[in-house]
mmCIF file of C-alpha atoms in Angstrom:
data_model
loop_
_atom_site.group_PDB
_atom_site.id
_atom_site.type_symbol
_atom_site.label_atom_id
_atom_site.label_comp_id
_atom_site.label_asym_id
_atom_site.label_seq_id
_atom_site.Cartn_x
_atom_site.Cartn_y
_atom_site.Cartn_z
ATOM 1 C CA MET A 1 17.628 -33.546 51.591
ATOM 2 C CA GLU A 2 20.061 -34.963 54.115
ATOM 3 C CA ILE A 3 18.391 -35.899 57.374
ATOM 4 C CA GLN A 4 20.486 -35.096 60.441
ATOM 5 C CA LYS A 5 18.012 -34.545 63.266
ATOM 6 C CA VAL A 6 14.995 -36.767 63.979
ATOM 7 C CA GLY A 7 12.043 -36.277 66.310
ATOM 8 C CA VAL A 8 10.375 -39.328 67.832
ATOM 9 C CA ILE A 9 6.930 -38.834 69.366
ATOM 10 C CA GLY A 10 6.081 -41.411 72.018
ATOM 11 C CA ALA A 11 8.581 -42.900 74.449
ATOM 12 C CA GLY A 12 6.907 -46.282 74.841
ATOM 13 C CA GLN A 13 8.012 -49.694 73.624
ATOM 14 C CA MET A 14 8.346 -48.655 69.989
ATOM 15 C CA GLY A 15 9.458 -45.051 70.475
ATOM 16 C CA ASN A 16 12.368 -45.829 72.777
ATOM 17 C CA GLY A 17 13.543 -48.567 70.406
ATOM 18 C CA ILE A 18 13.400 -46.199 67.430
ATOM 19 C CA ALA A 19 15.332 -43.529 69.364
ATOM 20 C CA HIS A 20 17.879 -46.206 70.327
ATOM 21 C CA VAL A 21 18.729 -47.256 66.758
ATOM 22 C CA LEU A 22 18.674 -43.697 65.411
ATOM 23 C CA ALA A 23 21.117 -42.474 68.058
ATOM 24 C CA LEU A 24 23.482 -45.405 67.460
ATOM 25 C CA ALA A 25 23.430 -44.579 63.738
ATOM 26 C CA GLY A 26 24.617 -41.044 64.464
ATOM 27 C CA TYR A 27 21.370 -39.073 64.262
ATOM 28 C CA GLU A 28 20.537 -36.328 66.749
ATOM 29 C CA VAL A 29 17.255 -37.432 68.350
ATOM 30 C CA VAL A 30 14.542 -35.492 70.171
ATOM 31 C CA LEU A 31 12.447 -38.019 72.113
ATOM 32 C CA ASN A 32 9.051 -36.589 73.052
ATOM 33 C CA ASP A 33 6.317 -37.765 75.393
ATOM 34 C CA VAL A 34 3.556 -36.160 77.447
ATOM 35 C CA SER A 35 4.905 -37.801 80.621
ATOM 36 C CA GLN A 36 8.253 -37.150 82.317
ATOM 37 C CA PRO A 37 8.219 -40.594 84.015
ATOM 38 C CA ALA A 38 7.733 -42.159 80.567
ATOM 39 C CA LEU A 39 10.759 -40.263 79.253
ATOM 40 C CA ASP A 40 12.851 -41.264 82.278
ATOM 41 C CA SER A 41 11.845 -44.898 81.878
ATOM 42 C CA ALA A 42 12.643 -44.798 78.149
ATOM 43 C CA LEU A 43 16.120 -43.365 78.713
ATOM 44 C CA ASN A 44 16.847 -46.001 81.351
ATOM 45 C CA LEU A 45 15.692 -48.751 79.004
ATOM 46 C CA ILE A 46 17.773 -47.386 76.122
ATOM 47 C CA LEU A 47 20.829 -47.386 78.390
ATOM 48 C CA LYS A 48 20.097 -50.919 79.597
ATOM 49 C CA ASN A 49 19.621 -52.260 76.058
ATOM 50 C CA MET A 50 22.738 -50.540 74.743
ATOM 51 C CA GLU A 51 24.790 -51.898 77.636
ATOM 52 C CA ARG A 52 23.495 -55.376 76.783
ATOM 53 C CA GLN A 53 24.699 -54.873 73.202
ATOM 54 C CA ALA A 54 28.080 -53.700 74.514
ATOM 55 C CA SER A 55 28.398 -56.750 76.790
ATOM 56 C CA LYS A 56 27.961 -58.960 73.714
ATOM 57 C CA GLY A 57 30.609 -57.042 71.793
ATOM 58 C CA LYS A 58 28.171 -55.650 69.225
ATOM 59 C CA ILE A 59 29.012 -52.043 70.118
ATOM 60 C CA SER A 60 31.623 -50.389 72.333
ATOM 61 C CA GLU A 61 31.181 -48.483 75.597
ATOM 62 C CA ALA A 62 32.248 -45.375 73.674
ATOM 63 C CA ASP A 63 29.395 -46.018 71.225
ATOM 64 C CA VAL A 64 26.957 -46.199 74.128
ATOM 65 C CA LYS A 65 28.170 -42.934 75.637
ATOM 66 C CA ALA A 66 28.105 -41.100 72.306
ATOM 67 C CA ALA A 67 24.654 -42.412 71.365
ATOM 68 C CA LEU A 68 23.086 -41.471 74.694
ATOM 69 C CA ALA A 69 24.486 -37.951 74.329
ATOM 70 C CA ARG A 70 22.577 -37.619 71.042
ATOM 71 C CA VAL A 71 19.169 -38.270 72.657
ATOM 72 C CA THR A 72 17.383 -35.204 74.021
ATOM 73 C CA PRO A 73 14.190 -35.887 75.993
ATOM 74 C CA SER A 74 11.447 -33.277 75.728
ATOM 75 C CA LEU A 75 7.878 -32.708 76.850
ATOM 76 C CA LYS A 76 7.365 -30.008 74.195
ATOM 77 C CA LEU A 77 6.171 -30.736 70.660
ATOM 78 C CA ALA A 78 7.805 -27.480 69.591
ATOM 79 C CA ASP A 79 11.208 -29.133 70.124
ATOM 80 C CA VAL A 80 10.174 -31.981 67.817
ATOM 81 C CA GLY A 81 9.152 -29.510 65.124
ATOM 82 C CA ALA A 82 12.728 -28.279 64.693
ATOM 83 C CA THR A 83 13.872 -31.568 63.107
ATOM 84 C CA ASP A 84 14.305 -32.890 59.572
ATOM 85 C CA LEU A 85 12.219 -36.022 60.094
ATOM 86 C CA VAL A 86 9.447 -36.795 62.580
ATOM 87 C CA ILE A 87 8.473 -40.384 63.437
ATOM 88 C CA GLU A 88 5.197 -40.576 65.365
ATOM 89 C CA ALA A 89 5.110 -43.691 67.559
ATOM 90 C CA ALA A 90 2.096 -43.072 69.773
ATOM 91 C CA THR A 91 -0.603 -45.593 70.631
ATOM 92 C CA GLU A 92 -2.366 -47.348 67.710
ATOM 93 C CA ARG A 93 -5.483 -45.146 67.727
ATOM 94 C CA GLU A 94 -6.191 -42.895 64.774
ATOM 95 C CA THR A 95 -7.782 -40.118 66.830
ATOM 96 C CA VAL A 96 -4.683 -39.908 69.025
ATOM 97 C CA LYS A 97 -2.358 -39.737 66.026
ATOM 98 C CA GLN A 98 -4.473 -37.096 64.300
ATOM 99 C CA ALA A 99 -4.500 -34.931 67.436
ATOM 100 C CA ILE A 100 -0.699 -35.172 67.676
ATOM 101 C CA PHE A 101 -0.221 -34.067 64.063
ATOM 102 C CA ASP A 102 -2.734 -31.225 64.527
ATOM 103 C CA ASP A 103 -0.752 -29.916 67.511
ATOM 104 C CA LEU A 104 2.606 -30.457 65.807
ATOM 105 C CA LEU A 105 1.935 -28.696 62.476
ATOM 106 C CA PRO A 106 2.462 -25.088 63.675
ATOM 107 C CA HIS A 107 5.959 -25.974 64.922
ATOM 108 C CA LEU A 108 7.316 -27.758 61.837
ATOM 109 C CA LEU A 109 10.087 -26.515 59.584
ATOM 110 C CA PRO A 110 9.037 -26.131 55.930
ATOM 111 C CA HIS A 111 11.146 -29.119 54.832
ATOM 112 C CA THR A 112 10.301 -31.512 57.697
ATOM 113 C CA ILE A 113 9.151 -34.970 56.641
ATOM 114 C CA LEU A 114 6.292 -36.410 58.715
ATOM 115 C CA THR A 115 5.955 -40.174 59.224
ATOM 116 C CA SER A 116 3.918 -42.534 61.358
ATOM 117 C CA ASN A 117 4.994 -45.847 62.854
ATOM 118 C CA THR A 118 1.401 -47.069 62.572
ATOM 119 C CA SER A 119 1.090 -50.791 61.949
ATOM 120 C CA SER A 120 -2.296 -50.632 60.220
ATOM 121 C CA ILE A 121 -3.909 -47.179 59.838
ATOM 122 C CA SER A 122 -4.330 -45.503 56.440
ATOM 123 C CA ILE A 123 -1.326 -43.311 55.606
ATOM 124 C CA THR A 124 -3.332 -41.389 53.015
ATOM 125 C CA ARG A 125 -5.994 -40.529 55.581
ATOM 126 C CA LEU A 126 -3.453 -39.436 58.217
ATOM 127 C CA ALA A 127 -1.581 -37.350 55.619
ATOM 128 C CA SER A 128 -4.748 -35.596 54.471
ATOM 129 C CA ARG A 129 -5.054 -33.928 57.877
ATOM 130 C CA THR A 130 -1.647 -32.267 57.530
ATOM 131 C CA ASP A 131 -0.248 -29.392 55.468
ATOM 132 C CA ARG A 132 2.267 -31.688 53.719
ATOM 133 C CA PRO A 133 0.730 -34.887 52.326
ATOM 134 C CA GLU A 134 3.566 -35.015 49.759
ATOM 135 C CA ARG A 135 6.081 -35.239 52.617
ATOM 136 C CA PHE A 136 4.153 -37.775 54.687
ATOM 137 C CA MET A 137 4.502 -41.568 54.747
ATOM 138 C CA GLY A 138 4.394 -44.683 56.889
ATOM 139 C CA PHE A 139 7.620 -45.699 58.649
ATOM 140 C CA HIS A 140 6.772 -48.999 60.337
ATOM 141 C CA PHE A 141 9.465 -50.553 62.518
ATOM 142 C CA MET A 142 9.141 -54.078 63.876
ATOM 143 C CA ASN A 143 9.286 -54.886 67.599
ATOM 144 C CA PRO A 144 11.815 -55.088 69.265
ATOM 145 C CA VAL A 145 13.330 -52.337 67.121
ATOM 146 C CA PRO A 146 17.033 -52.868 67.965
ATOM 147 C CA VAL A 147 16.753 -56.553 66.987
ATOM 148 C CA MET A 148 14.338 -56.723 64.052
ATOM 149 C CA GLN A 149 15.803 -55.985 60.632
ATOM 150 C CA LEU A 150 12.718 -55.003 58.625
ATOM 151 C CA VAL A 151 11.143 -51.565 58.211
ATOM 152 C CA GLU A 152 7.983 -51.228 56.133
ATOM 153 C CA LEU A 153 7.832 -47.995 54.106
ATOM 154 C CA ILE A 154 4.298 -47.084 53.074
ATOM 155 C CA ARG A 155 3.534 -44.328 50.596
ATOM 156 C CA GLY A 156 0.229 -42.498 50.764
ATOM 157 C CA ILE A 157 -1.458 -41.505 47.528
ATOM 158 C CA ALA A 158 0.303 -38.099 47.603
ATOM 159 C CA THR A 159 3.765 -39.111 48.908
ATOM 160 C CA ASP A 160 6.466 -37.800 46.560
ATOM 161 C CA GLU A 161 9.585 -39.657 45.452
ATOM 162 C CA PRO A 162 12.156 -37.473 47.329
ATOM 163 C CA THR A 163 10.351 -38.249 50.594
ATOM 164 C CA PHE A 164 10.367 -41.973 49.916
ATOM 165 C CA THR A 165 14.040 -41.885 48.920
ATOM 166 C CA ALA A 166 15.010 -39.920 52.032
ATOM 167 C CA CYS A 167 13.305 -42.482 54.268
ATOM 168 C CA GLN A 168 14.924 -45.353 52.384
ATOM 169 C CA GLU A 169 18.320 -43.765 53.052
ATOM 170 C CA VAL A 170 17.557 -43.535 56.777
ATOM 171 C CA VAL A 171 16.667 -47.234 56.894
ATOM 172 C CA ALA A 172 19.903 -48.109 55.088
ATOM 173 C CA ARG A 173 21.957 -45.999 57.509
ATOM 174 C CA LEU A 174 20.346 -47.883 60.394
ATOM 175 C CA GLY A 175 21.629 -51.109 58.869
ATOM 176 C CA LYS A 176 18.099 -52.383 58.318
ATOM 177 C CA THR A 177 16.174 -53.517 55.236
ATOM 178 C CA SER A 178 13.184 -51.638 53.868
ATOM 179 C CA ALA A 179 10.142 -53.211 52.226
ATOM 180 C CA SER A 180 7.831 -51.025 50.186
ATOM 181 C CA ALA A 181 4.154 -51.644 50.971
ATOM 182 C CA GLU A 182 1.016 -50.215 49.416
ATOM 183 C CA ASP A 183 -1.377 -48.233 51.589
ATOM 184 C CA PHE A 184 -3.884 -50.994 52.332
ATOM 185 C CA PRO A 185 -5.083 -51.936 55.850
ATOM 186 C CA ALA A 186 -2.260 -53.458 57.958
ATOM 187 C CA PHE A 187 0.205 -53.306 55.018
ATOM 188 C CA ILE A 188 2.260 -56.535 54.540
ATOM 189 C CA VAL A 189 3.491 -57.994 57.828
ATOM 190 C CA ASN A 190 0.366 -57.482 59.914
ATOM 191 C CA ARG A 191 -1.970 -58.307 57.012
ATOM 192 C CA ILE A 192 -0.474 -61.811 57.191
ATOM 193 C CA LEU A 193 0.533 -62.083 60.864
ATOM 194 C CA MET A 194 -2.563 -60.782 62.663
ATOM 195 C CA PRO A 195 -5.098 -63.107 60.990
ATOM 196 C CA MET A 196 -2.833 -66.018 61.996
ATOM 197 C CA ILE A 197 -2.832 -64.822 65.607
ATOM 198 C CA ASN A 198 -6.595 -64.235 65.465
ATOM 199 C CA GLU A 199 -7.096 -67.777 64.115
ATOM 200 C CA ALA A 200 -4.984 -69.138 66.979
ATOM 201 C CA VAL A 201 -7.309 -67.327 69.418
ATOM 202 C CA TYR A 202 -10.316 -68.844 67.621
ATOM 203 C CA THR A 203 -8.670 -72.264 67.963
ATOM 204 C CA LEU A 204 -8.442 -71.651 71.714
ATOM 205 C CA TYR A 205 -11.967 -70.186 71.871
ATOM 206 C CA GLU A 206 -13.479 -73.220 70.125
ATOM 207 C CA GLY A 207 -11.650 -75.661 72.394
ATOM 208 C CA VAL A 208 -9.548 -77.230 69.653
ATOM 209 C CA GLY A 209 -6.453 -76.872 71.828
ATOM 210 C CA SER A 210 -5.148 -75.267 74.998
ATOM 211 C CA VAL A 211 -2.786 -72.267 75.092
ATOM 212 C CA LYS A 212 0.167 -74.585 75.626
ATOM 213 C CA SER A 213 -0.803 -77.079 72.909
ATOM 214 C CA ILE A 214 -1.468 -74.345 70.332
ATOM 215 C CA ASP A 215 1.853 -72.614 70.927
ATOM 216 C CA GLU A 216 3.859 -75.832 71.083
ATOM 217 C CA SER A 217 2.201 -77.091 67.901
ATOM 218 C CA MET A 218 3.232 -74.008 65.945
ATOM 219 C CA LYS A 219 6.753 -73.942 67.401
ATOM 220 C CA LEU A 220 7.448 -77.636 66.837
ATOM 221 C CA GLY A 221 5.193 -78.270 63.855
ATOM 222 C CA ALA A 222 5.808 -75.092 61.842
ATOM 223 C CA ASN A 223 9.239 -74.155 63.253
ATOM 224 C CA HIS A 224 8.015 -70.789 64.546
ATOM 225 C CA PRO A 225 10.406 -69.309 67.139
ATOM 226 C CA MET A 226 7.444 -68.189 69.277
ATOM 227 C CA GLY A 227 3.901 -69.532 69.514
ATOM 228 C CA PRO A 228 1.109 -67.269 68.182
ATOM 229 C CA LEU A 229 -0.494 -66.718 71.601
ATOM 230 C CA GLU A 230 2.870 -66.016 73.216
ATOM 231 C CA LEU A 231 3.580 -63.588 70.374
ATOM 232 C CA ALA A 232 0.202 -61.902 70.864
ATOM 233 C CA ASP A 233 1.087 -61.316 74.524
ATOM 234 C CA PHE A 234 4.437 -59.845 73.466
ATOM 235 C CA ILE A 235 2.828 -57.485 70.931
ATOM 236 C CA GLY A 236 -0.045 -56.518 73.238
ATOM 237 C CA LEU A 237 -3.575 -57.904 72.896
ATOM 238 C CA ASP A 238 -5.004 -54.393 72.595
ATOM 239 C CA THR A 239 -2.742 -53.738 69.609
ATOM 240 C CA CYS A 240 -3.726 -57.076 68.029
ATOM 241 C CA LEU A 241 -7.407 -56.232 68.467
ATOM 242 C CA ALA A 242 -6.949 -52.714 67.061
ATOM 243 C CA ILE A 243 -5.251 -54.079 63.934
ATOM 244 C CA MET A 244 -7.917 -56.756 63.429
ATOM 245 C CA ASN A 245 -10.602 -54.069 63.696
ATOM 246 C CA VAL A 246 -8.793 -51.985 61.056
ATOM 247 C CA LEU A 247 -8.638 -55.041 58.764
ATOM 248 C CA HIS A 248 -12.296 -55.921 59.381
ATOM 249 C CA ASP A 249 -13.531 -52.359 58.868
ATOM 250 C CA GLY A 250 -11.208 -51.500 55.994
ATOM 251 C CA LEU A 251 -11.632 -54.666 53.927
ATOM 252 C CA ALA A 252 -15.240 -55.517 54.880
ATOM 253 C CA ASP A 253 -14.517 -59.227 54.947
ATOM 254 C CA THR A 254 -15.822 -61.495 57.716
ATOM 255 C CA LYS A 255 -12.601 -63.516 57.688
ATOM 256 C CA TYR A 256 -11.008 -60.614 59.583
ATOM 257 C CA ARG A 257 -13.635 -60.564 62.358
ATOM 258 C CA PRO A 258 -11.785 -60.365 65.707
ATOM 259 C CA CYS A 259 -12.294 -63.426 67.883
ATOM 260 C CA PRO A 260 -14.717 -62.685 70.763
ATOM 261 C CA LEU A 261 -12.185 -64.174 73.187
ATOM 262 C CA LEU A 262 -9.560 -61.635 72.091
ATOM 263 C CA THR A 263 -12.083 -58.861 72.735
ATOM 264 C CA LYS A 264 -12.901 -60.339 76.162
ATOM 265 C CA TYR A 265 -9.231 -60.395 77.211
ATOM 266 C CA VAL A 266 -8.812 -56.758 76.189
ATOM 267 C CA GLU A 267 -11.989 -55.762 78.051
ATOM 268 C CA ALA A 268 -10.587 -57.490 81.144
ATOM 269 C CA GLY A 269 -7.385 -55.460 80.850
ATOM 270 C CA TRP A 270 -5.373 -58.648 80.228
ATOM 271 C CA LEU A 271 -3.208 -57.185 77.493
ATOM 272 C CA GLY A 272 -0.207 -59.515 77.693
ATOM 273 C CA ARG A 273 3.261 -58.916 79.036
ATOM 274 C CA LYS A 274 2.754 -55.194 79.652
ATOM 275 C CA THR A 275 -0.037 -55.893 82.161
ATOM 276 C CA GLN A 276 1.465 -59.189 83.427
ATOM 277 C CA ARG A 277 -1.549 -61.183 82.211
ATOM 278 C CA GLY A 278 -2.797 -62.234 78.804
ATOM 279 C CA PHE A 279 -2.867 -65.728 77.386
ATOM 280 C CA TYR A 280 -0.152 -66.338 79.964
ATOM 281 C CA ASP A 281 0.152 -65.127 83.549
ATOM 282 C CA TYR A 282 3.587 -63.518 83.995
ATOM 283 C CA ARG A 283 3.356 -62.678 87.697
ATOM 284 C CA GLY A 284 5.362 -65.677 88.828
ATOM 285 C CA GLU A 285 8.839 -66.874 87.986
ATOM 286 C CA VAL A 286 7.566 -68.901 85.017
ATOM 287 C CA PRO A 287 4.712 -67.842 82.660
ATOM 288 C CA VAL A 288 1.597 -69.975 83.228
ATOM 289 C CA PRO A 289 -1.173 -70.387 80.601
ATOM 290 C CA THR A 290 -4.437 -68.716 81.648
ATOM 291 C CA ARG A 291 -6.584 -71.238 79.725
#
């Protein structure tokens, strides 16, 4: 099946990035959210990011205009149902995702492929709640979507080969690279990345080093482009905690126990860049470590 029209559910950080790259690749996109301000903000951000690409010569102004014309914002899930492929990019909570799929099912075309941008939740379990587990899989983009080249494709136990192939073809058309991952908690990237971030938080918690010393050590000593605590702030500490909980619960291994300090920051509402405070305070001109 040739995919021509794609629905993206969730206009946040991931959803607007996914809509951005799909529209530039020539797909018709329906971008859905429950909030009109969220849709307006997403469209403004897509325009801003595309104009930045145009200023660097990566795309033309004509490309920007054409891509924006392909994005249709909508508050109605029924509009998303009339697409060939749906990519759910809502918050990383299983109950939220399940509720979205429950509400979406009556509106879907018979051939529509359902996918989730989840970074950790069981694809098999999400698929089992739908009427099409054979046409359901994980479609995990990396953040920021327009920049990062990898997309993890995760098959559930029932996902059929035509569905996997169709999603592979979408990734190729986007100019990105797909990696096939098995349906285990957190898949490949976050199975490796999140325990490293969690260990960095433990290193801070136990007083081995400060925020600045930990991040500088990993940037200068391991050649990482961004320190682990700075990266955690960029991802969102609530998302990091949610993924660590999935790993801890799903694999039943104490090595995945979330650091109490990470939990404390999330309880305080210090979630990183999106709330202006996390392991760094972003309210001034220069980020300042909070510990």
